[in-house]
Short mmCIF file of C-alpha atoms and ligand atoms in Angstrom, two decimals:
data_model
loop_
_atom_site.label_atom_id
_atom_site.label_comp_id
_atom_site.label_asym_id
_atom_site.label_seq_id
_atom_site.Cartn_x
_atom_site.Cartn_y
_atom_site.Cartn_z
CA UNK A 1 0.02 -0.06 -0.04
CA UNK A 2 1.53 3.27 -1.03
CA UNK A 3 2.40 5.83 1.80
CA UNK A 4 1.96 9.50 1.37
CA UNK A 5 3.62 11.60 3.98
CA UNK A 6 2.60 15.33 4.61
CA UNK A 7 5.07 17.41 6.71
CA UNK A 8 3.31 20.34 8.24
CA UNK A 9 -0.30 19.85 9.72
CA UNK A 10 -1.92 23.15 8.83
CA UNK A 11 -4.42 24.47 6.17
CA UNK A 12 -2.36 23.32 3.20
CA UNK A 13 -1.56 20.08 4.63
CA UNK A 14 -4.99 19.17 5.93
CA UNK A 15 -6.57 20.26 2.64
CA UNK A 16 -4.04 18.15 0.66
CA UNK A 17 -5.01 15.16 2.82
CA UNK A 18 -8.74 15.84 2.23
CA UNK A 19 -8.17 15.92 -1.59
CA UNK A 20 -6.14 12.86 -1.59
CA UNK A 21 -9.18 10.96 -0.17
CA UNK A 22 -11.59 12.88 -2.27
CA UNK A 23 -9.79 11.76 -5.42
CA UNK A 24 -10.06 8.18 -4.29
CA UNK A 25 -6.39 7.54 -2.95
CA UNK A 26 -6.81 4.60 -0.60
CA UNK A 27 -3.12 4.35 0.47
CA UNK A 28 -1.71 5.40 3.86
CA UNK A 29 -1.80 9.14 4.66
CA UNK A 30 0.43 10.39 7.56
CA UNK A 31 -0.05 14.03 8.47
CA UNK A 32 2.82 15.27 10.79
CA UNK A 33 2.64 18.52 12.63
CA UNK A 34 5.01 20.17 15.13
CA UNK A 35 2.12 21.90 16.99
CA UNK A 36 0.19 20.16 19.75
CA UNK A 37 -3.09 20.85 17.86
CA UNK A 38 -4.91 19.59 14.91
CA UNK A 39 -4.84 21.73 11.79
CA UNK A 40 -6.31 25.19 12.13
CA UNK A 41 -6.67 28.44 10.12
CA UNK A 42 -4.65 31.46 11.17
CA UNK A 43 -6.78 34.35 9.93
CA UNK A 44 -9.12 34.31 12.80
CA UNK A 45 -6.05 34.62 15.18
CA UNK A 46 -5.70 38.33 14.37
CA UNK A 47 -9.46 38.96 13.98
CA UNK A 48 -12.52 37.14 15.49
CA UNK A 49 -10.54 34.73 17.72
CA UNK A 50 -8.33 37.54 19.04
CA UNK A 51 -11.34 39.76 19.50
CA UNK A 52 -13.20 36.91 21.36
CA UNK A 53 -15.98 36.71 18.90
CA UNK A 54 -14.88 33.39 17.16
CA UNK A 55 -14.68 30.20 19.45
CA UNK A 56 -11.64 27.94 19.60
CA UNK A 57 -13.80 25.29 17.67
CA UNK A 58 -14.31 27.78 14.81
CA UNK A 59 -10.53 27.93 13.77
CA UNK A 60 -10.06 24.10 13.05
CA UNK A 61 -9.90 22.95 9.43
CA UNK A 62 -11.78 19.69 10.36
CA UNK A 63 -13.52 18.25 13.32
CA UNK A 64 -11.28 15.95 15.44
CA UNK A 65 -13.03 12.85 14.22
CA UNK A 66 -12.70 13.75 10.56
CA UNK A 67 -9.07 12.43 10.67
CA UNK A 68 -9.74 8.81 11.89
CA UNK A 69 -12.90 8.60 9.85
CA UNK A 70 -11.00 9.41 6.67
CA UNK A 71 -7.98 7.09 7.46
CA UNK A 72 -5.65 10.07 7.96
CA UNK A 73 -2.94 9.22 10.49
CA UNK A 74 -2.64 12.77 12.12
CA UNK A 75 0.38 12.89 14.43
CA UNK A 76 0.30 16.10 16.64
CA UNK A 77 3.43 17.30 18.17
CA UNK A 78 5.59 15.43 15.78
CA UNK A 79 8.33 17.21 13.74
CA UNK A 80 10.05 16.16 10.73
CA UNK A 81 13.75 16.68 11.49
CA UNK A 82 15.32 15.43 8.22
CA UNK A 83 14.55 14.13 4.83
CA UNK A 84 16.55 11.57 2.93
CA UNK A 85 15.45 11.85 -0.59
CA UNK A 86 17.63 9.00 -1.84
CA UNK A 87 16.15 6.57 0.65
CA UNK A 88 12.74 8.17 0.54
CA UNK A 89 12.44 8.45 4.31
CA UNK A 90 11.89 11.21 6.84
CA UNK A 91 13.24 11.22 10.40
CA UNK A 92 10.65 12.42 13.01
CA UNK A 93 10.76 13.44 16.60
CA UNK A 94 7.76 13.66 18.86
CA UNK A 95 6.11 12.63 22.29
CA UNK A 96 6.84 9.08 21.48
CA UNK A 97 10.52 9.60 20.74
CA UNK A 98 12.41 9.58 17.49
CA UNK A 99 11.75 7.38 14.60
CA UNK A 100 11.79 7.15 10.69
CA UNK A 101 8.97 6.89 8.12
CA UNK A 102 9.32 5.81 4.57
CA UNK A 103 7.22 7.55 1.95
CA UNK A 104 6.16 6.91 -1.77
CA UNK A 105 5.37 10.67 -1.99
CA UNK A 106 6.10 13.47 0.34
CA UNK A 107 4.43 16.94 0.63
CA UNK A 108 6.05 19.74 2.38
CA UNK A 109 3.55 22.22 4.01
CA UNK A 110 5.87 23.56 6.74
CA UNK A 111 4.55 27.19 6.32
CA UNK A 112 6.40 30.10 7.60
CA UNK A 113 7.69 31.50 10.92
CA UNK A 114 7.64 35.20 12.25
CA UNK A 115 10.75 37.07 11.75
CA UNK A 116 12.09 37.85 15.13
CA UNK A 117 13.65 40.95 16.80
CA UNK A 118 16.87 40.85 18.51
CA UNK A 119 17.89 43.68 20.88
CA UNK A 120 18.11 44.40 24.50
CA UNK A 121 15.10 43.20 26.11
CA UNK A 122 13.67 41.41 23.12
CA UNK A 123 13.57 38.10 25.01
CA UNK A 124 11.34 39.45 27.70
CA UNK A 125 7.84 37.92 28.08
CA UNK A 126 6.21 41.29 27.29
CA UNK A 127 7.50 40.82 23.76
CA UNK A 128 4.94 38.91 21.81
CA UNK A 129 4.44 37.52 18.32
CA UNK A 130 1.43 36.19 16.43
CA UNK A 131 1.41 33.00 14.56
CA UNK A 132 -0.06 30.27 16.60
CA UNK A 133 -3.28 29.92 18.55
CA UNK A 134 -1.27 30.01 21.74
CA UNK A 135 0.20 33.39 20.56
CA UNK A 136 -3.26 34.71 19.93
CA UNK A 137 -4.38 33.59 23.45
CA UNK A 138 -1.38 35.51 24.98
CA UNK A 139 -2.28 38.69 23.01
CA UNK A 140 -6.05 38.35 24.02
CA UNK A 141 -5.11 38.25 27.63
CA UNK A 142 -2.78 41.22 27.31
CA UNK A 143 -5.20 43.32 25.39
CA UNK A 144 -7.05 44.91 28.34
CA UNK A 145 -8.63 48.42 28.53
CA UNK A 146 -5.86 50.81 28.95
CA UNK A 147 -3.02 48.29 28.10
CA UNK A 148 -0.30 50.24 26.34
CA UNK A 149 0.57 48.38 23.20
CA UNK A 150 3.42 49.16 20.81
CA UNK A 151 3.19 47.37 17.57
CA UNK A 152 6.45 46.75 15.53
CA UNK A 153 5.42 46.73 11.91
CA UNK A 154 2.59 48.27 9.76
CA UNK A 155 1.99 45.17 7.57
CA UNK A 156 -1.11 43.06 7.64
CA UNK A 157 -0.59 41.29 10.97
CA UNK A 158 0.48 44.76 12.49
CA UNK A 159 -2.42 46.55 11.41
CA UNK A 160 -5.07 43.75 12.14
CA UNK A 161 -3.58 43.33 15.64
CA UNK A 162 -3.62 47.17 16.09
CA UNK A 163 -7.34 47.03 15.17
CA UNK A 164 -7.97 44.22 17.79
CA UNK A 165 -5.94 46.15 20.43
CA UNK A 166 -7.96 49.39 19.83
CA UNK A 167 -11.26 47.42 19.85
CA UNK A 168 -10.11 46.19 23.22
CA UNK A 169 -9.58 49.79 24.24
CA UNK A 170 -5.75 49.60 24.46
CA UNK A 171 -3.54 52.55 23.62
CA UNK A 172 -1.71 51.70 20.35
CA UNK A 173 1.48 53.10 18.68
CA UNK A 174 2.58 51.43 15.57
CA UNK A 175 6.37 51.71 14.62
CA UNK A 176 7.27 51.24 10.88
CA UNK A 177 10.63 51.83 9.23
CA UNK A 178 9.02 52.58 5.93
CA UNK A 179 7.37 56.00 5.17
CA UNK A 180 3.82 54.53 5.29
CA UNK A 181 1.64 51.51 6.18
CA UNK A 182 1.50 48.50 3.98
CA UNK A 183 4.14 49.89 1.54
CA UNK A 184 5.43 46.71 0.27
CA UNK A 185 2.01 44.99 0.17
CA UNK A 186 -0.07 47.78 -1.50
CA UNK A 187 2.18 50.75 -2.24
CA UNK A 188 1.89 54.29 -0.95
CA UNK A 189 -1.64 55.01 -2.30
CA UNK A 190 -3.63 52.35 -0.64
CA UNK A 191 -1.33 52.22 2.30
CA UNK A 192 -2.39 55.81 3.13
CA UNK A 193 -6.04 54.74 3.13
CA UNK A 194 -5.32 52.06 5.80
CA UNK A 195 -3.22 54.46 7.81
CA UNK A 196 -5.95 57.08 7.86
CA UNK A 197 -8.49 54.37 8.94
CA UNK A 198 -6.26 53.53 11.87
CA UNK A 199 -5.70 57.09 12.74
CA UNK A 200 -9.39 57.65 12.83
CA UNK A 201 -9.64 54.92 15.36
CA UNK A 202 -6.99 56.51 17.48
CA UNK A 203 -3.85 54.63 16.47
CA UNK A 204 -0.56 56.74 16.46
CA UNK A 205 1.91 55.86 13.87
CA UNK A 206 5.69 56.62 13.95
CA UNK A 207 6.86 56.11 10.46
CA UNK A 208 10.67 55.75 9.78
CA UNK A 209 11.26 54.42 13.22
CA UNK A 210 11.95 50.94 14.57
CA UNK A 211 12.10 49.54 18.25
CA UNK A 212 15.65 49.19 19.40
CA UNK A 213 15.12 48.31 23.02
CA UNK A 214 12.47 47.10 25.34
CA UNK A 215 12.54 48.00 29.05
CA UNK A 216 9.73 47.20 31.42
CA UNK A 217 7.02 49.67 30.62
CA UNK A 218 8.82 51.23 27.73
CA UNK A 219 9.88 50.79 24.16
CA UNK A 220 12.99 52.85 22.91
CA UNK A 221 12.83 53.71 19.18
CA UNK A 222 15.76 54.25 16.72
CA UNK A 223 14.65 57.95 16.88
CA UNK A 224 15.44 58.02 20.64
CA UNK A 225 11.87 58.18 21.66
CA UNK A 226 10.66 56.51 24.83
CA UNK A 227 7.32 55.14 24.28
CA UNK A 228 5.32 53.88 27.32
CA UNK A 229 4.52 50.11 26.58
CA UNK A 230 3.14 47.23 28.67
CA UNK A 231 3.64 44.89 25.65
CA UNK A 232 5.52 45.07 22.37
CA UNK A 233 3.83 43.01 19.64
CA UNK A 234 6.19 42.14 16.71
CA UNK A 235 4.65 41.73 13.19
CA UNK A 236 7.67 42.26 10.86
CA UNK A 237 6.88 39.52 8.39
CA UNK A 238 7.48 35.76 8.19
CA UNK A 239 10.21 33.61 6.75
CA UNK A 240 9.45 30.23 5.02
CA UNK A 241 10.30 27.17 6.88
CA UNK A 242 12.55 25.80 4.16
CA UNK A 243 15.50 24.75 6.26
CA UNK A 244 14.43 21.18 6.29
CA UNK A 245 14.32 21.02 2.44
CA UNK A 246 17.57 22.98 2.18
CA UNK A 247 19.49 20.47 4.37
CA UNK A 248 18.09 17.60 2.26
CA UNK A 249 19.56 19.22 -0.86
CA UNK A 250 16.28 20.35 -2.48
CA UNK A 251 16.52 23.67 -4.37
CA UNK A 252 15.49 26.45 -2.07
CA UNK A 253 15.62 30.39 -2.25
CA UNK A 254 12.95 32.32 -0.39
CA UNK A 255 11.12 29.03 0.11
CA UNK A 256 11.19 25.57 -1.53
CA UNK A 257 11.41 26.00 -5.36
CA UNK A 258 8.78 24.22 -7.29
CA UNK A 259 7.45 24.12 -10.77
CA UNK A 260 3.96 24.87 -11.77
CA UNK A 261 2.75 21.35 -10.72
CA UNK A 262 4.19 21.99 -7.18
CA UNK A 263 7.04 19.46 -7.70
CA UNK A 264 10.31 20.26 -5.94
CA UNK A 265 13.68 19.58 -7.28
CA UNK A 266 13.72 16.10 -5.67
CA UNK A 267 11.72 13.06 -6.98
CA UNK A 268 8.48 12.40 -5.36
CA UNK A 269 8.63 15.57 -3.10
CA UNK A 270 6.13 18.34 -3.38
CA UNK A 271 5.67 21.67 -1.65
CA UNK A 272 2.62 23.99 -1.06
CA UNK A 273 1.38 26.90 0.89
CA UNK A 274 3.50 29.50 2.57
CA UNK A 275 6.66 27.49 2.25
CA UNK A 276 6.52 26.99 -1.58
CA UNK A 277 8.15 29.34 -4.04
CA UNK A 278 6.30 28.10 -7.07
CA UNK A 279 6.52 28.87 -10.77
CA UNK A 280 3.40 30.76 -11.59
CA UNK A 281 2.33 30.32 -15.28
CA UNK A 282 0.11 33.54 -15.32
CA UNK A 283 2.77 35.83 -13.83
CA UNK A 284 5.56 34.00 -15.67
CA UNK A 285 7.81 33.98 -12.63
CA UNK A 286 8.19 32.20 -9.28
CA UNK A 287 6.10 33.58 -6.44
CA UNK A 288 5.83 32.69 -2.71
CA UNK A 289 2.42 33.74 -1.60
CA UNK A 290 1.75 33.84 2.12
CA UNK A 291 -2.06 33.96 1.89
CA UNK A 292 -4.84 31.84 3.18
CA UNK A 293 -6.14 31.08 -0.25
CA UNK A 294 -2.96 29.91 -1.52
CA UNK A 295 -2.81 27.30 1.40
CA UNK A 296 -6.45 26.40 0.79
CA UNK A 297 -6.03 25.86 -3.00
CA UNK A 298 -2.33 24.96 -3.19
CA UNK A 299 -2.63 21.93 -0.84
CA UNK A 300 -5.22 20.40 -3.04
CA UNK A 301 -3.38 21.23 -6.21
CA UNK A 302 -0.33 19.49 -4.67
CA UNK A 303 -2.32 16.45 -3.78
CA UNK A 304 -3.49 16.05 -7.39
CA UNK A 305 -0.07 16.42 -8.52
CA UNK A 306 1.07 13.59 -6.16
CA UNK A 307 -1.55 11.51 -7.63
CA UNK A 308 -0.11 11.97 -11.12
CA UNK A 309 -2.76 14.27 -12.48
CA UNK A 310 -1.60 17.16 -14.88
CA UNK A 311 -1.54 20.23 -12.54
CA UNK A 312 -0.78 23.88 -13.73
CA UNK A 313 -1.23 25.91 -10.53
CA UNK A 314 -2.03 29.41 -11.60
CA UNK A 315 -4.66 31.12 -9.33
CA UNK A 316 -4.70 34.88 -9.28
CA UNK A 317 -3.28 35.60 -5.83
CA UNK A 318 -6.04 36.49 -3.37
CA UNK A 319 -6.04 37.97 0.09
CA UNK A 320 -8.60 39.30 2.51
CA UNK A 321 -8.53 41.39 5.67
CA UNK A 322 -10.95 42.76 8.27
CA UNK A 323 -10.04 45.76 10.44
CA UNK A 324 -12.59 47.70 12.46
CA UNK A 325 -15.71 48.00 10.07
CA UNK A 326 -13.55 47.75 6.97
CA UNK A 327 -13.73 44.46 5.09
CA UNK A 328 -11.73 43.91 1.83
CA UNK A 329 -10.51 41.41 -0.63
CA UNK A 330 -7.62 41.91 -2.87
CA UNK A 331 -6.60 40.03 -6.08
CA UNK A 332 -3.28 40.19 -7.77
CA UNK A 333 0.07 41.43 -6.36
CA UNK A 334 0.03 45.31 -6.16
CA UNK A 335 3.50 45.78 -4.78
CA UNK A 336 5.54 48.87 -5.73
CA UNK A 337 7.46 48.40 -8.99
CA UNK A 338 4.77 46.29 -10.48
CA UNK A 339 2.23 49.10 -11.27
CA UNK A 340 2.47 52.53 -12.70
CA UNK A 341 -1.03 53.83 -12.00
CA UNK A 342 -3.81 53.57 -9.37
CA UNK A 343 -7.44 54.24 -10.24
CA UNK A 344 -10.62 54.16 -8.15
CA UNK A 345 -14.23 53.32 -8.69
CA UNK A 346 -15.91 55.21 -5.84
CA UNK A 347 -14.28 57.46 -3.31
CA UNK A 348 -11.57 55.89 -1.01
CA UNK A 349 -12.58 58.29 1.58
CA UNK A 350 -15.98 56.68 2.05
CA UNK A 351 -14.34 53.43 2.57
CA UNK A 352 -16.54 51.82 -0.02
CA UNK A 353 -14.85 51.58 -3.23
CA UNK A 354 -12.78 49.47 -5.74
CA UNK A 355 -9.14 50.26 -6.34
CA UNK A 356 -7.31 49.15 -9.48
CA UNK A 357 -3.55 49.00 -9.89
CA UNK A 358 -2.63 49.14 -13.58
CA UNK A 359 0.62 48.64 -15.51
CA UNK A 360 0.67 49.82 -19.13
CA UNK A 361 -3.12 50.31 -19.03
CA UNK A 362 -3.92 46.85 -17.88
CA UNK A 363 -5.23 45.93 -14.48
CA UNK A 364 -2.62 43.80 -12.57
CA UNK A 365 -4.43 43.96 -9.07
CA UNK A 366 -7.70 45.06 -7.69
CA UNK A 367 -9.07 45.55 -4.13
CA UNK A 368 -12.85 45.72 -3.34
CA UNK A 369 -13.34 47.54 -0.02
CA UNK A 370 -16.71 47.14 1.66
CA UNK A 371 -18.11 46.26 -1.80
CA UNK A 372 -18.90 42.54 -2.26
CA UNK A 373 -19.33 39.90 -5.03
CA UNK A 374 -16.86 41.37 -7.41
CA UNK A 375 -13.66 39.85 -6.61
CA UNK A 376 -14.16 37.04 -9.17
CA UNK A 377 -14.71 39.84 -11.75
CA UNK A 378 -11.45 41.55 -10.70
CA UNK A 379 -9.62 38.29 -11.12
CA UNK A 380 -11.08 37.94 -14.63
CA UNK A 381 -9.79 41.40 -15.48
CA UNK A 382 -6.30 40.54 -14.18
CA UNK A 383 -6.27 37.27 -16.10
CA UNK A 384 -7.31 39.16 -19.35
CA UNK A 385 -4.19 41.35 -18.99
CA UNK A 386 -5.54 43.85 -21.60
CA UNK A 387 -5.47 47.55 -21.56
CA UNK A 388 -8.80 48.96 -20.42
CA UNK A 389 -10.30 52.36 -20.91
CA UNK A 390 -9.75 54.21 -17.68
CA UNK A 391 -13.24 56.00 -17.90
CA UNK A 392 -14.99 52.77 -18.15
CA UNK A 393 -13.05 51.21 -15.47
CA UNK A 394 -13.81 53.84 -12.99
CA UNK A 395 -17.52 54.25 -13.93
CA UNK A 396 -19.72 52.57 -11.32
CA UNK A 397 -22.52 52.36 -13.75
CA UNK A 398 -20.67 49.85 -15.91
CA UNK A 399 -20.69 46.36 -14.52
CA UNK A 400 -17.20 44.95 -14.21
CA UNK A 401 -18.32 41.89 -16.21
CA UNK A 402 -18.84 44.33 -19.33
CA UNK A 403 -15.25 45.38 -19.37
C1 FAD B 1 -2.33 35.91 12.59
C2 FAD B 1 -2.44 35.66 11.09
C3 FAD B 1 -3.38 36.12 10.39
C4 FAD B 1 -3.62 35.96 8.97
N1 FAD B 1 -4.61 36.47 8.34
C5 FAD B 1 -4.81 36.24 6.95
C6 FAD B 1 -5.75 36.84 6.25
O1 FAD B 1 -6.61 37.57 6.85
N2 FAD B 1 -5.84 36.55 4.93
C7 FAD B 1 -5.00 35.79 4.25
O2 FAD B 1 -5.13 35.58 3.13
N3 FAD B 1 -3.97 35.21 4.97
C8 FAD B 1 -3.80 35.50 6.28
N4 FAD B 1 -2.69 34.87 7.02
C9 FAD B 1 -1.90 34.03 6.25
C10 FAD B 1 -2.41 32.51 6.23
O3 FAD B 1 -2.69 32.11 7.56
C11 FAD B 1 -1.23 31.60 5.80
O4 FAD B 1 -0.97 32.01 4.47
C12 FAD B 1 -1.51 30.18 5.92
O5 FAD B 1 -1.63 29.83 7.40
C13 FAD B 1 -0.47 29.33 5.48
O6 FAD B 1 -0.85 27.98 5.62
P1 FAD B 1 0.27 26.75 5.57
O7 FAD B 1 -0.52 25.56 5.70
O8 FAD B 1 1.07 27.05 4.21
O9 FAD B 1 1.36 27.00 6.69
P2 FAD B 1 1.28 27.40 8.20
O10 FAD B 1 -0.17 27.74 8.54
O11 FAD B 1 2.40 28.18 8.56
O12 FAD B 1 1.38 25.81 8.87
C14 FAD B 1 2.44 25.04 8.74
C15 FAD B 1 2.51 24.12 9.85
O13 FAD B 1 3.72 23.20 9.73
C16 FAD B 1 4.34 23.13 10.96
N5 FAD B 1 5.67 22.68 10.74
C17 FAD B 1 6.70 23.50 10.29
N6 FAD B 1 7.77 22.71 10.17
C18 FAD B 1 7.36 21.47 10.53
C19 FAD B 1 8.26 20.25 10.67
N7 FAD B 1 9.57 20.21 10.24
N8 FAD B 1 7.52 19.09 10.87
C20 FAD B 1 6.20 19.12 11.12
N9 FAD B 1 5.50 20.23 11.19
C21 FAD B 1 6.12 21.37 10.88
C22 FAD B 1 4.09 24.41 11.63
O14 FAD B 1 4.24 24.11 13.06
C23 FAD B 1 2.68 24.76 11.22
O15 FAD B 1 1.78 24.25 12.08
C24 FAD B 1 -2.61 35.06 8.34
C25 FAD B 1 -1.56 34.56 9.04
C26 FAD B 1 -1.44 34.79 10.47
C27 FAD B 1 -0.27 34.19 11.11
#
């Protein structure tokens, strides 16, 4: 009986296991995860779960009995410590000691880990990160009315956490080395919309500054400011957990390199989710996408590839966020350098609009803010990759489908 091993029991890994069974695979599936939890989704950890509106049960990918019912051998708290691609084995370490497993096919869904700060006081317990459900629990208990929160980083994690902290009536200061919020993710135009949203909710930004020291009750910044702080929350990005693959001799570079079928450079080893840096046929280059939808869809795509089906994984990157009463979905990759123009349908000041990022007159990314049921149309516009008349694009009376 063939044995398929999945290293990394999170969204991508659990969805891959589900797809293997849905597609009729009746061999052994072993799902190995370092965390002492069954697979769960991370977006609620900075939103509903952190705010206390989502229950713990709401974050799991499957109910606990789904795994035995589908013959998926889920092993919690078990880390894959090495891969031997020649022998087709993985070394594991867990509550029952060390061991070895043989695989016919191996999927790496080891995800990413938060980048860490290293300065005087950065190892204190008041310096917090956000990746796991335990991290979210720690933040939730720290976020009490009046808690002084300093946030390092004005990216998605930083801003969603700032929103949760303000909702819990904390005082919030965000430090960001760049001149604005979400610069790498959205560029300055839309970054400013999000910074204004947070200012309107009482968040103070200090752009061009980073934290250089934490003392009890205080964060010292690179500008020499002493900011009162009960906690420092660090949200400065994540790095792919690709060390395991690199040590095994697989090609890596900002993640595990794969082709469009999510095959790595080693035979019978695949990668998906945050850890995979995959060739994207639509974009014509490799991309590593750290978004929920990429784990949701990439795990199943890798599973189909493991089963020998022809796979060309080319979704338009998709991301969503909720902050205060702003909900948005974003399609495409609107990072600086990829676009030369930003246009709007609706007024960004009303927080109900669609933004389009264009390059050479064609839409390369689009974001719907508090406007719903249009993201598929935005993705179609991006896929079409054709110049569009700006007057029609910005005219709310013309359905996006007519473009
Ligand atoms: C707080 C937070 C909020 C987010 N919000 C959004 C959002 O609103 N929208 C959005 O699109 N995306 C969001 N994301 C991103 C999204 O959650 C990730 O893209 C997604 O979790 C990636 O899933 P994954 O399965 O690839 O990896 P991960 O979720 O990183 O899981 C990988 C798992 O593998 C385990 N592992 C690592 N190494 C090993 C090993 N050697 N052996 C065994 N197990 C191992 C890890 O412990 C982990 O459990 C958010 C992320 C976070 C942290």
